[in-house]
Each structure stands twice: as C-alpha cells, then as structure tokens.
XYZ file of C-alpha atoms in Angstrom:
258
model
C 0.032 0.018 -0.017
C 1.243 3.503 -0.926
C 0.386 6.460 1.343
C 0.546 10.082 0.179
C 0.969 12.524 3.023
C -0.078 16.104 2.226
C 1.461 18.649 4.628
C -0.181 21.781 5.779
C 0.550 24.642 3.300
C 3.031 27.247 4.416
C 1.704 30.771 4.048
C 5.180 32.164 3.837
C 6.288 29.932 1.058
C 3.181 28.459 -0.760
C 5.289 27.668 -3.826
C 7.233 25.078 -1.890
C 4.144 23.054 -1.070
C 4.541 19.551 -2.359
C 2.919 16.228 -1.343
C 5.189 13.620 0.198
C 4.876 10.186 -1.232
C 5.889 7.259 1.004
C 6.766 4.143 -1.021
C 7.326 0.638 0.294
C 11.081 0.449 -0.105
C 11.114 -3.484 0.359
C 8.643 -3.904 -2.429
C 10.706 -1.753 -4.765
C 13.799 -3.776 -4.087
C 11.899 -7.053 -4.673
C 10.633 -5.716 -7.979
C 14.164 -4.758 -8.954
C 15.478 -8.285 -8.203
C 12.562 -9.919 -10.042
C 13.098 -7.560 -13.053
C 16.799 -8.414 -13.197
C 16.159 -12.191 -13.137
C 13.440 -11.942 -15.707
C 15.690 -10.041 -18.092
C 18.542 -12.560 -17.621
C 16.250 -15.518 -18.282
C 14.415 -13.862 -21.173
C 17.557 -12.813 -23.039
C 19.318 -16.183 -22.411
C 16.188 -17.953 -23.633
C 15.603 -15.758 -26.726
C 12.293 -14.596 -25.394
C 12.906 -10.935 -26.498
C 12.936 -9.726 -30.089
C 16.285 -8.492 -31.498
C 14.651 -5.281 -32.639
C 13.465 -4.392 -29.108
C 16.119 -2.003 -27.830
C 16.527 0.238 -24.745
C 16.383 -0.367 -21.081
C 17.347 -4.070 -21.459
C 20.567 -5.783 -20.673
C 22.968 -5.720 -23.589
C 20.369 -3.807 -25.695
C 20.741 -0.140 -24.887
C 19.201 2.824 -26.686
C 22.593 3.417 -28.245
C 22.059 0.287 -30.349
C 18.999 1.829 -31.910
C 21.069 4.878 -32.950
C 23.829 2.654 -34.371
C 21.290 0.524 -36.361
C 19.506 3.594 -37.799
C 22.898 5.130 -38.787
C 23.814 1.878 -40.568
C 20.538 1.823 -42.537
C 20.990 5.435 -43.658
C 24.731 5.158 -44.674
C 24.281 1.794 -46.315
C 21.492 3.232 -48.403
C 23.626 6.214 -49.506
C 26.202 3.807 -50.648
C 23.629 2.126 -52.902
C 22.393 5.578 -53.933
C 18.969 5.045 -52.395
C 17.069 7.067 -49.749
C 16.024 5.947 -46.281
C 12.543 6.750 -45.015
C 11.263 6.176 -41.567
C 7.888 6.387 -39.828
C 8.076 6.899 -36.058
C 4.985 6.226 -33.969
C 4.018 5.793 -30.357
C 1.528 3.542 -28.527
C -0.987 5.410 -26.357
C -0.944 4.490 -22.705
C 1.113 1.378 -23.399
C 1.939 0.384 -19.790
C -1.565 0.858 -18.165
C -3.251 -1.102 -20.872
C -1.124 -4.205 -20.758
C -3.380 -7.320 -20.661
C -2.405 -9.466 -17.706
C -4.184 -12.532 -19.031
C -2.029 -12.269 -22.143
C 1.117 -11.739 -20.027
C 0.439 -14.989 -18.214
C 0.163 -16.815 -21.534
C 3.433 -15.237 -22.664
C 5.130 -16.474 -19.484
C 3.800 -19.970 -20.327
C 5.114 -19.836 -23.832
C 8.443 -18.580 -22.690
C 8.692 -21.612 -20.344
C 8.982 -19.448 -17.166
C 8.953 -21.169 -13.818
C 5.391 -21.693 -12.478
C 6.239 -19.414 -9.532
C 6.652 -16.519 -11.862
C 3.199 -17.028 -13.376
C 1.684 -17.332 -9.937
C 3.440 -14.106 -8.794
C 2.002 -12.153 -11.778
C -1.470 -13.602 -11.205
C -1.640 -11.275 -8.256
C 0.722 -8.529 -9.390
C -0.771 -5.093 -9.023
C -4.160 -6.580 -8.244
C -6.256 -5.106 -5.588
C -3.582 -2.481 -4.658
C -4.823 0.466 -2.566
C -3.628 3.871 -1.563
C -4.783 6.619 0.842
C -4.211 10.280 1.512
C -3.214 11.749 4.861
C -3.666 15.444 5.729
C -2.332 16.248 9.206
C -4.615 14.144 11.469
C -7.040 13.239 8.716
C -6.787 9.951 6.785
C -8.942 9.278 3.751
C -10.446 5.906 3.030
C -8.541 3.487 0.781
C -8.685 3.919 -3.037
C -8.246 1.092 -5.518
C -5.336 1.761 -7.928
C -5.450 -1.085 -10.440
C -3.755 0.943 -13.173
C -1.641 -1.699 -14.809
C 2.174 -1.614 -14.991
C 3.722 1.646 -13.861
C 5.843 3.234 -16.558
C 8.708 3.941 -14.192
C 8.434 0.500 -12.425
C 11.514 -1.681 -12.201
C 9.536 -4.436 -14.022
C 8.192 -2.239 -16.885
C 11.160 -2.677 -19.282
C 11.103 -6.481 -19.262
C 7.297 -6.797 -19.166
C 6.986 -4.439 -22.137
C 9.710 -6.316 -24.022
C 7.916 -9.670 -23.446
C 4.575 -8.234 -24.336
C 5.744 -6.503 -27.595
C 7.682 -9.660 -28.623
C 4.473 -11.359 -29.754
C 3.404 -8.321 -31.701
C 6.779 -7.822 -33.477
C 6.904 -11.563 -34.313
C 3.535 -11.625 -35.941
C 4.191 -8.292 -37.650
C 7.432 -9.704 -39.053
C 5.541 -12.721 -40.349
C 2.985 -10.482 -42.127
C 5.647 -8.455 -43.801
C 7.413 -11.581 -45.127
C 4.112 -13.057 -46.380
C 3.160 -9.828 -48.245
C 6.749 -9.322 -49.324
C 6.883 -5.720 -47.882
C 10.552 -4.630 -47.502
C 10.167 -2.891 -44.187
C 12.654 -3.107 -41.232
C 11.582 -1.955 -37.789
C 13.097 -0.970 -34.482
C 11.370 -0.823 -31.066
C 12.901 1.275 -28.232
C 11.303 2.179 -24.848
C 7.907 3.540 -25.930
C 8.567 4.372 -29.518
C 8.547 2.324 -32.673
C 10.279 2.983 -35.952
C 9.515 1.590 -39.431
C 12.327 1.842 -41.919
C 12.317 1.442 -45.710
C 14.838 2.237 -48.495
C 13.980 3.179 -52.087
C 14.968 5.607 -54.849
C 11.265 6.754 -55.057
C 9.720 8.588 -52.098
C 6.266 7.715 -53.443
C 7.074 3.968 -53.292
C 8.504 4.471 -49.735
C 5.359 6.146 -48.668
C 3.220 3.329 -50.027
C 5.295 0.795 -48.098
C 5.144 2.755 -44.941
C 1.337 3.207 -45.295
C 0.811 -0.603 -45.712
C 3.061 -1.492 -42.791
C 1.475 1.131 -40.557
C -1.979 -0.248 -41.415
C -0.781 -3.817 -40.423
C 0.783 -2.750 -37.189
C -2.314 -0.693 -36.229
C -4.569 -3.658 -36.736
C -2.213 -5.918 -34.713
C -2.093 -3.461 -31.771
C -5.832 -3.165 -31.808
C -6.113 -6.974 -31.422
C -3.778 -6.795 -28.517
C -5.790 -4.050 -26.766
C -3.445 -1.219 -27.704
C -3.976 1.933 -29.799
C -1.602 4.073 -31.804
C -1.220 7.727 -30.680
C -1.611 9.082 -34.215
C -0.955 12.662 -33.196
C 2.715 11.789 -32.419
C 3.320 9.882 -35.669
C 6.098 11.440 -37.850
C 7.718 10.636 -41.080
C 11.416 11.364 -41.870
C 13.420 11.191 -45.136
C 17.159 10.907 -45.217
C 18.749 11.862 -48.539
C 22.360 12.203 -49.628
C 21.414 15.038 -51.895
C 23.232 18.261 -51.082
C 20.401 20.314 -52.589
C 16.822 20.709 -51.571
C 14.510 17.824 -52.198
C 10.748 17.750 -51.924
C 9.255 14.336 -51.146
C 5.410 13.992 -51.138
C 3.485 13.933 -47.862
C 2.334 10.611 -46.417
C -1.496 10.435 -46.424
C -2.566 8.392 -43.376
C -6.107 9.889 -43.298
C -7.816 6.573 -44.173
C -6.224 5.131 -40.959
C -7.647 7.877 -38.808
C -4.205 9.659 -38.733
C -3.462 13.032 -40.250
C -1.540 13.779 -43.473
C 2.149 13.818 -42.494
C 4.383 16.335 -43.988
C 7.935 14.875 -44.129
C 10.866 16.162 -42.165
C 13.878 16.053 -44.394
C 17.300 15.227 -42.939
C-alpha cells in the first residue's frame, strides 16, 4: 500500500508546497530483483525480439542509434534514400493485458512461480491520502504496469515480442521490404527506395498492419505523435510528397527532411 501525506501549506512559502509520497522500499527492491532475473532468463532464452532495444541488458538505446545510422549510410552507398515512420503507442503500460502476459510466461517456459506471482501482481492494490490528522479511506489503484516501475522494461519487451513476431511474419508473407526498431515507448518503421512515393506506399501498408495488430492486443496508436522522416544524400533541396494516413484515422504527415 502506498500512502501520500499532504502537509499543511506554508503561508510564507506556498510555492514550496509539495505532497510527500511514501513508497514501500522493500517492495521496490523485490521488484528490482525480479526484473533483473526476468531479463537474464528472457535474453538467455531468446524470449525478447532483437529489434526491441533500450532499457534491456545488452540492448541499450545506443544500439538503436547505431542501427539507424547503418541503414542510412548503407542506403547512401547504394544511392537510395532511407525513409522512416516513427509512432507511439498510447498508454502502453497501463493497458497491458495481464491474461495475455500469463500466456506469454507459459510460452516462454518461465517457472510456474513466476506465473503465480504475476497472477496477483498489481491486483487489488490500494492507496490513501493523509492530511495532518485526517486519513482518507482506501482507493483502488489497479492501473496496470507503472511506466517507471523496475518491472516495466522487461514486461513491455515480453509483451511487444509477440506483436513484433506476428508483424514480421505478415511483412514476409506480403513481401513488404520494411525493417523496424522498437525502443522504450517508440517504434520505428524503416524502408529504403529511390522513389519517395514507393517508400510512402510501403510505410502506409506497414502502418496499417501494425495498427490492426495493436488493436487486437488491446493497444492503440497515438496518431498525433506519428512522424515521417526522409534521409537523402542530396546536397540540394528535395521535396518528397506527404504521407497520407487519413484513411487510418491519422493526419496527413508532411515529411521532415534530414
């Protein structure tokens, strides 16, 4: 249980008024230990996708930058342009499906104790507010996985693994030449082509596929944060066409040229 103590405001310095949050230190340490062990087992057991980077052991956010740089430079050597579509998942951590997480644990051959722990993880948690001598009644706070929790990196990596795997299968079946990177809360679709119009078509198709998959997993794209970038070796100005995502309930994206 988490308690939030709200002190009496100070008339002389009202701007310094801040609530004091008391966290259960023991529970935070336990979460840290569990998160470390889950990461070790998941990586050694190949239960995380190689395109999932950031906040994982041996897969830092620097790897994402190196991979993107490689795509861009290798394309320039071949005299082709690199186009990327960056998008975000709305409220990713609070909307994780616990039943699906338990199925993922089973598929990844985790110990039964792990599944039993997560059957009760963040279930029926409560909090209360304390103001001087007043204590409120208990509030339920079943809000899913906290974004800054010690368990959020590995749980998100395990959860997104299934989506990335199915997405990869769809791309191969439809023969869509799209690469992708996933890091922290952001996802990146990458394609290379001499024609910006063809690149936009490939990005549109892949964006439609991933949007449908996320919807099936109970997740939604945050269309307002979606951006398209074009990387060209041309020293002069170039004017690629905008990417029209309006049929997918997303606005028309005007490219950012780099």
